Coordinates of C-alpha atoms in Angstrom, one line a residue:
X1 CA 287.2 -0.9 -83.6
X2 CA 290.4 -2.1 -81.8
X3 CA 290.8 -3.4 -78.4
X4 CA 291.9 -0.1 -76.2
X5 CA 290.2 2.1 -78.7
X6 CA 286.7 4.3 -78.3
X7 CA 284.7 6.5 -80.2
X8 CA 284.3 9.1 -78.0
X9 CA 281.4 12.6 -78.4
X10 CA 284.3 14.8 -77.4
X11 CA 286.4 14.0 -80.1
X12 CA 284.4 12.6 -83.2
X13 CA 287.3 13.0 -85.8
X14 CA 289.5 10.1 -84.6
X15 CA 289.2 7.2 -82.3
X16 CA 290.9 7.9 -79.1
X17 CA 293.4 5.3 -78.1
X18 CA 294.4 3.8 -74.4
X19 CA 297.8 4.5 -73.8
X20 CA 300.3 4.5 -70.5
X21 CA 302.3 7.6 -70.2
X22 CA 304.2 8.6 -66.9
X23 CA 303.5 12.3 -67.6
X24 CA 300.7 14.6 -66.3
X25 CA 298.0 15.9 -68.5
X26 CA 294.9 18.0 -68.1
X27 CA 292.0 15.7 -68.9
X28 CA 289.5 17.4 -72.0
X29 CA 286.5 15.9 -70.1
X30 CA 286.6 16.7 -66.4
X31 CA 289.1 19.8 -67.3
X32 CA 291.4 18.1 -64.1
X33 CA 294.8 16.9 -63.8
X34 CA 295.7 13.9 -64.6
X35 CA 298.8 11.1 -65.1
X36 CA 299.3 7.4 -66.0
X37 CA 296.9 5.8 -68.3
X38 CA 294.7 7.8 -70.4
X39 CA 292.6 7.8 -73.9
X40 CA 294.1 9.9 -76.2
X41 CA 294.1 11.1 -79.9
X42 CA 296.5 9.0 -82.0
X43 CA 297.0 11.2 -84.8
X44 CA 299.8 14.0 -84.3
X45 CA 298.4 16.2 -87.2
X46 CA 295.1 16.6 -85.6
X47 CA 294.0 20.4 -85.9
X48 CA 290.8 19.7 -84.6
X49 CA 292.3 18.2 -81.1
X50 CA 296.2 17.9 -80.7
X51 CA 297.0 16.0 -77.6
X52 CA 293.3 15.3 -77.0
X53 CA 293.3 13.3 -73.8
X54 CA 290.7 11.8 -71.3
X55 CA 290.8 10.2 -68.0
X56 CA 289.5 6.3 -68.4
X57 CA 287.2 7.5 -65.9
X58 CA 285.6 10.2 -68.2
X59 CA 285.7 8.1 -71.7
X60 CA 282.2 7.5 -71.3
X61 CA 279.4 8.0 -73.7
X62 CA 276.4 10.4 -73.6
X63 CA 274.4 8.0 -75.6
X64 CA 273.4 5.5 -74.9
X65 CA 273.9 6.9 -71.1
X66 CA 275.8 4.8 -68.9
X67 CA 273.7 3.8 -66.2
X68 CA 273.7 5.6 -62.6
X69 CA 276.4 5.3 -60.8
X70 CA 275.5 4.6 -57.0
X71 CA 278.0 5.3 -54.3
X72 CA 277.7 4.3 -50.5
X73 CA 278.6 7.6 -49.3
X74 CA 275.2 8.7 -50.7
X75 CA 272.9 6.0 -50.6
X76 CA 269.8 7.6 -51.7
X77 CA 271.2 9.3 -54.9
X78 CA 271.2 8.2 -58.2
X79 CA 274.6 10.1 -60.0
X80 CA 274.0 10.7 -64.0
X81 CA 277.1 11.3 -66.3
X82 CA 276.6 14.7 -67.9
X83 CA 279.0 16.4 -70.2
X84 CA 278.4 19.3 -68.2
X85 CA 276.9 20.3 -64.7
X86 CA 273.4 21.9 -64.6
X87 CA 273.6 26.0 -63.8
X88 CA 275.9 28.5 -65.0
X89 CA 279.6 28.2 -65.0
X90 CA 281.2 28.3 -61.5
X91 CA 278.4 27.5 -59.5
X92 CA 278.9 23.6 -59.4
X93 CA 281.3 21.9 -56.7
X94 CA 282.5 18.7 -56.5
X95 CA 281.2 16.9 -53.0
X96 CA 284.3 14.9 -52.9
X97 CA 287.5 17.2 -53.0
X98 CA 285.5 21.0 -53.3
X99 CA 286.9 22.0 -56.4
X100 CA 284.8 23.4 -59.0
X101 CA 283.0 21.5 -61.7
X102 CA 284.5 22.7 -65.2
X103 CA 283.7 19.7 -67.6
X104 CA 282.3 15.9 -67.3
X105 CA 280.6 15.3 -63.9
X106 CA 278.4 12.8 -61.9
X107 CA 275.3 14.7 -61.1
X108 CA 272.5 13.4 -58.7
X109 CA 269.6 15.4 -60.1
X110 CA 267.4 14.8 -56.6
X111 CA 270.0 16.1 -54.2
X112 CA 272.1 18.6 -56.5
X113 CA 275.1 16.7 -55.3
X114 CA 278.1 16.7 -57.8
X115 CA 281.1 14.4 -58.3
X116 CA 284.0 14.5 -60.7
X117 CA 284.2 11.2 -62.4
X118 CA 287.9 10.6 -61.0
X119 CA 286.6 11.3 -57.4
X120 CA 283.3 9.3 -57.8
X121 CA 285.5 6.2 -58.4
X122 CA 288.1 6.8 -55.9
X123 CA 289.0 3.5 -54.4
X124 CA 287.6 2.9 -51.2
X125 CA 290.8 1.3 -49.9
X126 CA 294.6 2.0 -51.0
X127 CA 297.2 -0.4 -50.1
X128 CA 300.7 2.0 -49.7
X129 CA 303.7 0.5 -48.9
X130 CA 307.7 0.6 -49.7
X131 CA 309.3 -1.6 -52.7
X132 CA 311.2 -3.6 -50.3
X133 CA 307.9 -4.4 -48.0
X134 CA 309.8 -3.2 -44.7
X135 CA 307.0 -0.5 -44.2
X136 CA 303.1 -0.4 -45.1
X137 CA 299.7 1.0 -44.1
X138 CA 296.2 0.3 -45.6
X139 CA 294.2 3.3 -46.3
X140 CA 290.4 3.8 -46.4
X141 CA 288.4 6.6 -47.8
X142 CA 285.5 8.4 -45.4
X143 CA 283.1 10.8 -45.9
X144 CA 284.5 13.0 -43.3
X145 CA 287.8 13.7 -41.5
X146 CA 287.9 12.4 -37.9
X147 CA 291.4 13.0 -37.2
X148 CA 293.6 16.2 -38.4
X149 CA 294.8 16.2 -42.2
X150 CA 298.8 15.4 -42.1
X151 CA 298.7 18.2 -44.6
X152 CA 296.5 21.1 -43.1
X153 CA 295.8 19.6 -39.6
X154 CA 292.4 20.4 -39.8
X155 CA 289.5 18.0 -39.8
X156 CA 286.0 18.6 -41.5
X157 CA 287.1 19.2 -45.3
X158 CA 286.4 16.8 -48.1
X159 CA 286.8 13.3 -48.3
X160 CA 289.9 11.9 -46.5
X161 CA 291.9 8.8 -46.7
X162 CA 292.8 7.6 -43.1
X163 CA 295.0 4.5 -41.5
X164 CA 293.0 2.2 -39.6
X165 CA 294.8 3.3 -36.4
X166 CA 293.9 7.0 -37.1
X167 CA 297.4 7.8 -37.1
X168 CA 297.7 9.2 -41.0
X169 CA 295.2 11.0 -42.3
X170 CA 294.8 12.9 -45.3
X171 CA 291.9 15.1 -47.5
X172 CA 291.2 14.4 -51.1
X173 CA 291.2 18.3 -51.1
X174 CA 294.5 18.7 -49.7
X175 CA 296.1 16.4 -52.5
X176 CA 294.0 18.4 -55.1
X177 CA 295.2 21.5 -54.3
X178 CA 298.9 20.7 -53.8
X179 CA 298.6 19.1 -57.3
X180 CA 297.1 22.2 -59.0
X181 CA 299.4 24.5 -57.3
X182 CA 302.7 22.6 -58.5
X183 CA 300.9 21.7 -62.3
X184 CA 299.5 24.8 -63.2
X185 CA 301.2 25.2 -66.3
X186 CA 300.0 21.6 -67.5
X187 CA 297.5 22.1 -70.3
X188 CA 298.6 25.5 -71.0
X189 CA 300.7 25.5 -74.4
X190 CA 301.9 21.9 -73.8
X191 CA 299.3 19.1 -72.4
X192 CA 301.9 17.1 -71.0
X193 CA 301.3 14.5 -73.5
X194 CA 304.7 14.2 -75.5
X195 CA 308.1 15.9 -75.4
X196 CA 309.2 18.8 -74.7
X197 CA 308.9 21.1 -71.8
X198 CA 305.3 22.6 -70.5
X199 CA 305.4 26.0 -70.8
X200 CA 302.3 29.1 -70.2
X201 CA 302.8 31.3 -72.9
X202 CA 306.2 32.7 -74.4
X203 CA 308.3 29.7 -74.3
X204 CA 309.5 29.9 -70.7
X205 CA 309.2 27.0 -68.2
X206 CA 307.2 27.8 -65.3
X207 CA 308.4 25.0 -62.8
X208 CA 311.3 23.3 -61.9
X209 CA 310.7 19.3 -63.2
X210 CA 312.4 16.2 -63.6
X211 CA 312.9 14.1 -66.4
X212 CA 310.8 10.9 -66.1
X213 CA 312.2 7.7 -67.5
X214 CA 310.8 6.9 -70.5
X215 CA 309.4 10.3 -71.4
X216 CA 311.5 11.2 -74.3
X217 CA 313.1 13.8 -72.2
X218 CA 309.8 15.4 -71.0
X219 CA 310.4 17.4 -67.8
X220 CA 307.5 17.0 -65.1
X221 CA 306.6 19.5 -62.8
X222 CA 307.5 18.4 -59.4
X223 CA 304.8 18.3 -56.5
X224 CA 305.4 21.1 -54.2
X225 CA 304.6 20.8 -50.6
X226 CA 303.4 17.0 -50.8
X227 CA 306.4 16.8 -48.6
X228 CA 304.9 19.1 -45.9
X229 CA 303.4 18.1 -42.9
X230 CA 301.7 20.1 -40.1
X231 CA 302.6 17.8 -37.3
X232 CA 305.6 18.6 -35.5
X233 CA 308.1 16.7 -33.0
X234 CA 308.1 17.9 -29.6
X235 CA 311.9 17.4 -30.0
X236 CA 312.8 20.4 -32.1
X237 CA 310.0 19.6 -34.7
X238 CA 310.3 18.2 -38.3
X239 CA 308.6 20.0 -40.9
X240 CA 308.6 17.1 -43.5
X241 CA 306.9 13.8 -42.7
X242 CA 309.5 12.3 -45.8
X243 CA 312.5 13.6 -43.5
X244 CA 314.1 10.6 -41.8
X245 CA 314.2 10.1 -37.7
X246 CA 315.2 7.2 -35.8
X247 CA 312.9 4.5 -34.3
X248 CA 309.1 5.2 -34.5
X249 CA 309.3 8.4 -35.8
X250 CA 311.3 7.2 -38.9
X251 CA 308.9 4.4 -39.4
X252 CA 306.0 6.8 -39.4
X253 CA 307.5 9.3 -41.7
X254 CA 308.2 6.4 -44.0
X255 CA 304.8 5.1 -43.9
X256 CA 303.4 8.7 -44.5
X257 CA 305.5 9.2 -47.6
X258 CA 304.5 6.2 -49.4
X259 CA 300.5 6.5 -48.4
X260 CA 301.0 10.1 -49.8
X261 CA 302.2 9.0 -53.2
X262 CA 299.6 6.3 -53.2
X263 CA 296.7 8.9 -52.4
X264 CA 298.1 11.5 -55.2
X265 CA 298.2 8.7 -57.9
X266 CA 294.6 7.7 -57.0
X267 CA 293.0 11.4 -57.2
X268 CA 295.0 11.6 -60.4
X269 CA 292.9 9.0 -62.0
X270 CA 295.8 6.0 -62.0
X271 CA 296.0 4.1 -58.3
X272 CA 298.7 1.7 -59.2
X273 CA 301.8 0.9 -57.6
X274 CA 304.0 2.0 -61.0
X275 CA 302.4 5.5 -61.0
X276 CA 302.7 6.2 -57.3
X277 CA 306.6 5.0 -57.6
X278 CA 306.4 8.1 -60.4
X279 CA 304.8 10.3 -58.2
X280 CA 307.2 9.6 -55.5
X281 CA 310.1 10.7 -57.8
X282 CA 308.3 14.2 -58.4
X283 CA 307.8 14.9 -54.7
X284 CA 310.0 17.9 -53.9
X285 CA 311.7 17.3 -50.6

C-alpha cells in the first residue's frame, strides 16, 4: 500500500487516495459537506463509486475497530465508530451540531449520545487572524454558549466557538446550517471533486459561484449568510460583521470575519489556514 492510500470497506473496489482539493464535496461516509483534504477514489472510470470521497475523519476501519473515542465534554462516555447509528433512519442526531445522523457516526452505547466524525474531532482551540497579522483572536470550543451567537443572536444551541473575552461566539450548528443552505447542490449530479459545474439535475446551475484558483474552472457555490450578524450598531446599524467601520468597530468586524472563516473550515473537516482562505473567498458579501 502506498503512503497516503487506504483500503476502505465503503469502497472495496479500489484503494482511496488522500488528495488536497480546494473544492467542496459530500462525504460518502457521514453524508455531510466537506472541503479541502479528502480520501478519494482515483479511478476515473470507476462505475461502483465515481467521485467516492471520505473526510479524513471518516476513513476509519470497522475491522479491527478503532479504539473508542473519549471526549472531554462527555468524560463518562466511550464513543464507538459505526457505519450507521442504531435505530431507524432519521431518529438520531449529532449532539454537537444538532443535525441528523445519516451515515458514519461515533456512538456511545451507554448514554446514547452521537457525534458526527468531524464534530467529534473539532479542534478545541482555533487561531483566527489575517494574513498580515494585523488582527487575530483565539477561539475556544465550549459545549454550551454563554454569550449570544454572532449569527443567530441566541445562546443555548449546540457547541460553540467563543473568544476568551467573550466578545465573539459562533454556534457549530449555525455554521452547519449556512453551509447546508448554500451548498445544497453539492453531492447531487456532481460531487464537487472535479471540473465542471455542480448541478442538481437537468444540467442547470443551482447557485451563484466563484471559480477557485487551481480547480480547473470548477465553480464553487458561495456561502450565503455567513456575512450576516445578529448584532447591530446603535449608530444606524450594520448588517454585516464583515463590513468596514472605523476604529474598534472596524477591528471587531475584521476579527469576526477571520474567525468565521476558520470556524467554517474546521466544521468542514480541514481547519487549516489555506482552506480558511478559500472559505473567505467564497463568502457572499
